[in-house]
PDB file of C-alpha atoms in Angstrom:
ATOM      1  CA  UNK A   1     194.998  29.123  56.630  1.00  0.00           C
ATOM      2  CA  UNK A   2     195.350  25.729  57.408  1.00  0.00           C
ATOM      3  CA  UNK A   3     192.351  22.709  56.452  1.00  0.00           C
ATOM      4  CA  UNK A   4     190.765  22.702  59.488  1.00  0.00           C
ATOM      5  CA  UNK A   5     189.211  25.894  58.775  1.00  0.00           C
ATOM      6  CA  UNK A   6     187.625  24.887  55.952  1.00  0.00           C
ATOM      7  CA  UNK A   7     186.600  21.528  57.799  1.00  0.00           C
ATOM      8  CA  UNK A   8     185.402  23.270  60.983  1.00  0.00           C
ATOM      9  CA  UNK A   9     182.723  25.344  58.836  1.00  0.00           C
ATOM     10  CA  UNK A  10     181.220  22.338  57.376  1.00  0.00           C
ATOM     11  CA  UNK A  11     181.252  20.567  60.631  1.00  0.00           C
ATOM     12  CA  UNK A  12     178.850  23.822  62.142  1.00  0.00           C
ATOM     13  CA  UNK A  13     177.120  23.830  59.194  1.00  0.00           C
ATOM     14  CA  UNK A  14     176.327  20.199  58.969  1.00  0.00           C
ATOM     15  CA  UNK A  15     175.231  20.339  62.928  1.00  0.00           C
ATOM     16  CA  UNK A  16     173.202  23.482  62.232  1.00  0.00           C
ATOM     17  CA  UNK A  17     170.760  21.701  59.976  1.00  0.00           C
ATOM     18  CA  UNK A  18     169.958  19.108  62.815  1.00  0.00           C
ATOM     19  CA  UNK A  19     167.050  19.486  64.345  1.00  0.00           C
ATOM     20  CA  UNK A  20     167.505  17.676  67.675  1.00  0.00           C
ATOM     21  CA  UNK A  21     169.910  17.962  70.227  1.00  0.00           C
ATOM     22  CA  UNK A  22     171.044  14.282  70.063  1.00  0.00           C
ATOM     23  CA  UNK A  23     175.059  14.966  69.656  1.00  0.00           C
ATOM     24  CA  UNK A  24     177.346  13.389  66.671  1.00  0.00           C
ATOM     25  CA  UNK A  25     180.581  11.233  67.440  1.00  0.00           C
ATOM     26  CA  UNK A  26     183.354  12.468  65.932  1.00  0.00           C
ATOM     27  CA  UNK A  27     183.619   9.172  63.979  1.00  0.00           C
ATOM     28  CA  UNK A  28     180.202  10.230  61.941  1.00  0.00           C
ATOM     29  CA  UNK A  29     181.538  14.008  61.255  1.00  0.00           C
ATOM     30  CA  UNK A  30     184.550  12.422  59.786  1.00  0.00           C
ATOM     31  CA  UNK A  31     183.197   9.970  58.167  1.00  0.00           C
ATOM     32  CA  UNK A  32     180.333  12.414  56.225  1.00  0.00           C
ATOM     33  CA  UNK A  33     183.298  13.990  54.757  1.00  0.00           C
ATOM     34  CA  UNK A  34     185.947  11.011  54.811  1.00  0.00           C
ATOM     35  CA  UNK A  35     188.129  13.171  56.976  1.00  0.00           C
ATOM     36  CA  UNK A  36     191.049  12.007  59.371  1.00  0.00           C
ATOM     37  CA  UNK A  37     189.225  11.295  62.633  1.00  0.00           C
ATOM     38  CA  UNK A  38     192.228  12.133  64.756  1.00  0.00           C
ATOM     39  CA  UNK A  39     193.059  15.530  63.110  1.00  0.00           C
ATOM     40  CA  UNK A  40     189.332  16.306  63.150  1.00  0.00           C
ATOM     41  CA  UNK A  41     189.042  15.706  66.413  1.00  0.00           C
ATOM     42  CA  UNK A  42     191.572  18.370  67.272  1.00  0.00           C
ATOM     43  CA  UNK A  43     189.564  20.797  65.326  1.00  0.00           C
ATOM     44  CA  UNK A  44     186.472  19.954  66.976  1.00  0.00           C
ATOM     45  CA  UNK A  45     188.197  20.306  70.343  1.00  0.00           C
ATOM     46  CA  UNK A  46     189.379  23.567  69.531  1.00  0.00           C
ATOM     47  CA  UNK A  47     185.864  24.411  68.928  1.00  0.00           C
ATOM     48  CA  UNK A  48     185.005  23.241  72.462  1.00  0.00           C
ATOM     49  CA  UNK A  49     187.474  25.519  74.184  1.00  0.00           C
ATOM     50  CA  UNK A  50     186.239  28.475  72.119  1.00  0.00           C
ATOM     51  CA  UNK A  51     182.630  27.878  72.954  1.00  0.00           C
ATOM     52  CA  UNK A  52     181.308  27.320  69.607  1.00  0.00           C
ATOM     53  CA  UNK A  53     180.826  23.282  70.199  1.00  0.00           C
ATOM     54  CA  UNK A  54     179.841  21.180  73.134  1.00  0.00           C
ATOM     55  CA  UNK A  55     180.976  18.120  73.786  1.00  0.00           C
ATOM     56  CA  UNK A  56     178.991  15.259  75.340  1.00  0.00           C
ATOM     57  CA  UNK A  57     180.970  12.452  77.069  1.00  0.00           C
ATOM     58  CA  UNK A  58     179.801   8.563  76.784  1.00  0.00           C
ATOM     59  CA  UNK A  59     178.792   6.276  74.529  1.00  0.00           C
ATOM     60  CA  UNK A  60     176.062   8.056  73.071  1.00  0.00           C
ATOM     61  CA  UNK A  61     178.342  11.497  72.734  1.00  0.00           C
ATOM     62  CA  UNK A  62     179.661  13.810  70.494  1.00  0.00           C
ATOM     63  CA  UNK A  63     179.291  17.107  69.198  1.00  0.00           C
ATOM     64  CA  UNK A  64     176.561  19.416  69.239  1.00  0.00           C
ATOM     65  CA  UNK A  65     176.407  23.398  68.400  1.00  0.00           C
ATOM     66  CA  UNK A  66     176.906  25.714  72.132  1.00  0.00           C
ATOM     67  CA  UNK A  67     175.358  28.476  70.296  1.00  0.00           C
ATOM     68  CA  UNK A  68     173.288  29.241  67.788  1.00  0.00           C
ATOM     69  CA  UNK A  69     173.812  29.445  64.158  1.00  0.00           C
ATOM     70  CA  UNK A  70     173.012  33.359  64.294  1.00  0.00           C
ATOM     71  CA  UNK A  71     175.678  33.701  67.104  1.00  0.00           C
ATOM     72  CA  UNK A  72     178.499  31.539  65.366  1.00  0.00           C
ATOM     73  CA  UNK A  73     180.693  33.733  62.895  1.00  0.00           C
ATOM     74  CA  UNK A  74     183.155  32.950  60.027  1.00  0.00           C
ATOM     75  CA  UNK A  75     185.607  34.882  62.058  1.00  0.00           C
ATOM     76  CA  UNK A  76     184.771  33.041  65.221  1.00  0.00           C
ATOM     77  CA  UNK A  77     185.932  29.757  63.344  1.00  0.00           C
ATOM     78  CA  UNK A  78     189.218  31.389  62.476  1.00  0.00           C
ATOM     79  CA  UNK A  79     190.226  32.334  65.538  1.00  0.00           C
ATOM     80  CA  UNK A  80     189.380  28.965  67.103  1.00  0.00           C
ATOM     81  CA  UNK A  81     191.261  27.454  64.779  1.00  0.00           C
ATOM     82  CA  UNK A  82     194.606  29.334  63.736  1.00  0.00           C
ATOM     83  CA  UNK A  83     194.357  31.922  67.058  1.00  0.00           C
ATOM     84  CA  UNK A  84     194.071  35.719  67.275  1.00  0.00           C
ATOM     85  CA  UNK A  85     197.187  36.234  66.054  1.00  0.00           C
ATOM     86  CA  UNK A  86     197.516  38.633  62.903  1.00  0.00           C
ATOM     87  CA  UNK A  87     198.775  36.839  59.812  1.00  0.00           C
ATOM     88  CA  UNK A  88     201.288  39.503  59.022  1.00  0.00           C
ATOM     89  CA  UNK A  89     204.113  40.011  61.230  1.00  0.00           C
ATOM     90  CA  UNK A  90     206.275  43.045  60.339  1.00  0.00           C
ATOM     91  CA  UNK A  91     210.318  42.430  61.602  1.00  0.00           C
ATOM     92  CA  UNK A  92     211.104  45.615  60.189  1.00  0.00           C
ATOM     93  CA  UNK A  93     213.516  44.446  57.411  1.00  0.00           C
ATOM     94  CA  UNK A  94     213.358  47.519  56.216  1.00  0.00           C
ATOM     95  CA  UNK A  95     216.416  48.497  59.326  1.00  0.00           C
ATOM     96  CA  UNK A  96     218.450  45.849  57.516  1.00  0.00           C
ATOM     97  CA  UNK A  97     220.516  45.454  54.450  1.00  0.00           C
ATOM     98  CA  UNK A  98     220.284  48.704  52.509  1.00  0.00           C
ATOM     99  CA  UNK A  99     218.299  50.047  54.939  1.00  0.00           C
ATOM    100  CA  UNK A 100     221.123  49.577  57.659  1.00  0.00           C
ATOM    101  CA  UNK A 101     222.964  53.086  57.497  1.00  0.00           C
ATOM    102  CA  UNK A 102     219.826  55.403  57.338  1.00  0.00           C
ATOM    103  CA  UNK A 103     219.307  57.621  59.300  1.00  0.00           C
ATOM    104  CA  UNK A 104     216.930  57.203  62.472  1.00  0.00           C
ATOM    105  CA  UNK A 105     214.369  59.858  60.944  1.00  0.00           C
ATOM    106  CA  UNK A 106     213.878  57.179  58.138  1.00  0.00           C
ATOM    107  CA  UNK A 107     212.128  55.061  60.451  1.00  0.00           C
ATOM    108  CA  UNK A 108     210.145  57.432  62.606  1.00  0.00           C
ATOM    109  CA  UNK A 109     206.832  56.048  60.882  1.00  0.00           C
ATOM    110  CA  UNK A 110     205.323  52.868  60.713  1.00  0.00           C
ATOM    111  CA  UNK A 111     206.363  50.908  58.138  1.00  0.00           C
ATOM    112  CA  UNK A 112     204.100  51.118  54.900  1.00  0.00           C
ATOM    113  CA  UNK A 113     204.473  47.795  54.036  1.00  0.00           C
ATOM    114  CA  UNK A 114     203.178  46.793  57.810  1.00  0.00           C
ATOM    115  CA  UNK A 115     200.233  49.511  57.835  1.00  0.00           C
ATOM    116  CA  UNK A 116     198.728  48.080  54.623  1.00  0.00           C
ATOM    117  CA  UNK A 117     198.505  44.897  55.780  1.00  0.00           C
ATOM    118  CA  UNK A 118     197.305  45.544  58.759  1.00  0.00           C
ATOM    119  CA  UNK A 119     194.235  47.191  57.162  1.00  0.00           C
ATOM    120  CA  UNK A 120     193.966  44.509  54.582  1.00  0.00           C
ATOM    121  CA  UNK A 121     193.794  41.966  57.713  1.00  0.00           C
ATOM    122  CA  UNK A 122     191.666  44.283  59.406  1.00  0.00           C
ATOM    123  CA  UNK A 123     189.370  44.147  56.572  1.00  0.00           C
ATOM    124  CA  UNK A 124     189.274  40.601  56.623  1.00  0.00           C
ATOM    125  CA  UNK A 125     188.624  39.833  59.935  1.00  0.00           C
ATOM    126  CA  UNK A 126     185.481  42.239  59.424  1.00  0.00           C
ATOM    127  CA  UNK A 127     184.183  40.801  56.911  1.00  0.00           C
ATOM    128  CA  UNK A 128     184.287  37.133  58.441  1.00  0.00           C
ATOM    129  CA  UNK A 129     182.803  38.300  61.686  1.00  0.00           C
ATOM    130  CA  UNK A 130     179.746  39.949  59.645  1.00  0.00           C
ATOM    131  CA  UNK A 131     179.296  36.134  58.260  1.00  0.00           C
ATOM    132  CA  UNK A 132     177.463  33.582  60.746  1.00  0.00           C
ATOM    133  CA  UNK A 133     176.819  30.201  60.058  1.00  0.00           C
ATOM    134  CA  UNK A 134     173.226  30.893  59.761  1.00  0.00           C
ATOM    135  CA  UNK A 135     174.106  33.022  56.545  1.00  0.00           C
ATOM    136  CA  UNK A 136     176.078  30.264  55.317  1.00  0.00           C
ATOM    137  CA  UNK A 137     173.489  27.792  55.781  1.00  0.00           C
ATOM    138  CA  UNK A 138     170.724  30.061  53.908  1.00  0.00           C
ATOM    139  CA  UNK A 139     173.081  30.395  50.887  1.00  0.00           C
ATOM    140  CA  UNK A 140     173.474  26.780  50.613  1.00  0.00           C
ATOM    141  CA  UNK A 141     170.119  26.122  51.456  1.00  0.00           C
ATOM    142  CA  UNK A 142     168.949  28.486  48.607  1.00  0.00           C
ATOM    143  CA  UNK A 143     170.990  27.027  45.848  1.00  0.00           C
ATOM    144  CA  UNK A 144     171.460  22.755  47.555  1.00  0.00           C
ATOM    145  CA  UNK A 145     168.226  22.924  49.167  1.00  0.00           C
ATOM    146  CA  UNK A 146     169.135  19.203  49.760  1.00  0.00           C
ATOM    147  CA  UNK A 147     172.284  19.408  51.385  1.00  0.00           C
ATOM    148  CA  UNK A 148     169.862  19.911  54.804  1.00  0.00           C
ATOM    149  CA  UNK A 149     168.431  16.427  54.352  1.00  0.00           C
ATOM    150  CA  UNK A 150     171.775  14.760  52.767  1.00  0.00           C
ATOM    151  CA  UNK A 151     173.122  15.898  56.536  1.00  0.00           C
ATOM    152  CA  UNK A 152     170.220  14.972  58.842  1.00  0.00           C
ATOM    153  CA  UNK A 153     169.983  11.539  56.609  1.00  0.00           C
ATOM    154  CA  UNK A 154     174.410  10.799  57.019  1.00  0.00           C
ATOM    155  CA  UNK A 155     173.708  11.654  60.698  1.00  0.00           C
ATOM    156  CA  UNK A 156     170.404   9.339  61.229  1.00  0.00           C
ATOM    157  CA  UNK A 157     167.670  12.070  61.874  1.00  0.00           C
ATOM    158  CA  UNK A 158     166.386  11.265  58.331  1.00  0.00           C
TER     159      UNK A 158
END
């Protein structure tokens, strides 16, 4: 899973503990976390075309959350971000090599190899879709209760 993952979660979760609708360049979200404002951007615009950002054109725009907090999921996030793809892709290696000369009924079932991590993926993607951003934030909230105000303050809504 590549960074912007990681940085596209803290960028929802930074904008989730402001409470106005006054959006944040892209300039401030990378500089909060002294993060590439280029490559951010591309996160953040994948965000936009999956409907978990909006952006706000001008001089006075930015970023601010489409939906709320409750509605935005871990899993959501991924998919923005590295696509719906599954991680594993099976090319049935097991037809090559040794595997060449055996016979046809060797093959009649799905791989094992591909079946268990399909279910391991499909595990995974459960478990990040049961996770919101609004869980996230009342984690953090519970054990940083002044990460909230270290946000609104690098964002000027202190």
């Amino acid at each position: 899973m590549n960074r912007g993952v990681e940085w596209s979660v803290h960028v929802l979760l930074s904008l989730a503990w402001l409470e106005d609708d006054r959006p944040v360049p892209t300039a401030e979200l990378a500089s909060s976390f002294e993060l590439p404002v280029a490559y951010l951007n591309k996160q953040l615009q994948a965000l936009v075309r999956a409907g978990l950002l909006r952006s706000v054109p001008g001089a006075h725009g930015g970023f601010l959350l489409a939906k709320r907090p409750e509605d935005i999921t871990l899993m959501d996030v991924v998919a923005a971000i590295e696509g719906r793809e599954t991680a594993f892709q099976c090319t049935e290696i097991r037809r090559q090599g040794m595997g060449q000369d055996a016979p046809r009924s060797a093959f009649r079932r799905k791989c094992a190899i591909d079946a268990a991590m399909q279910q391991a993926e499909a595990q995974w993607r459960r478990a990040l879709a049961a996770q919101t951003i609004a869980d996230i934030r009342a984690e953090v909230d519970g054990y940083a209760p002044s990460a909230a105000r270290l946000a609104r303050k690098a964002y000027g809504r202190a």
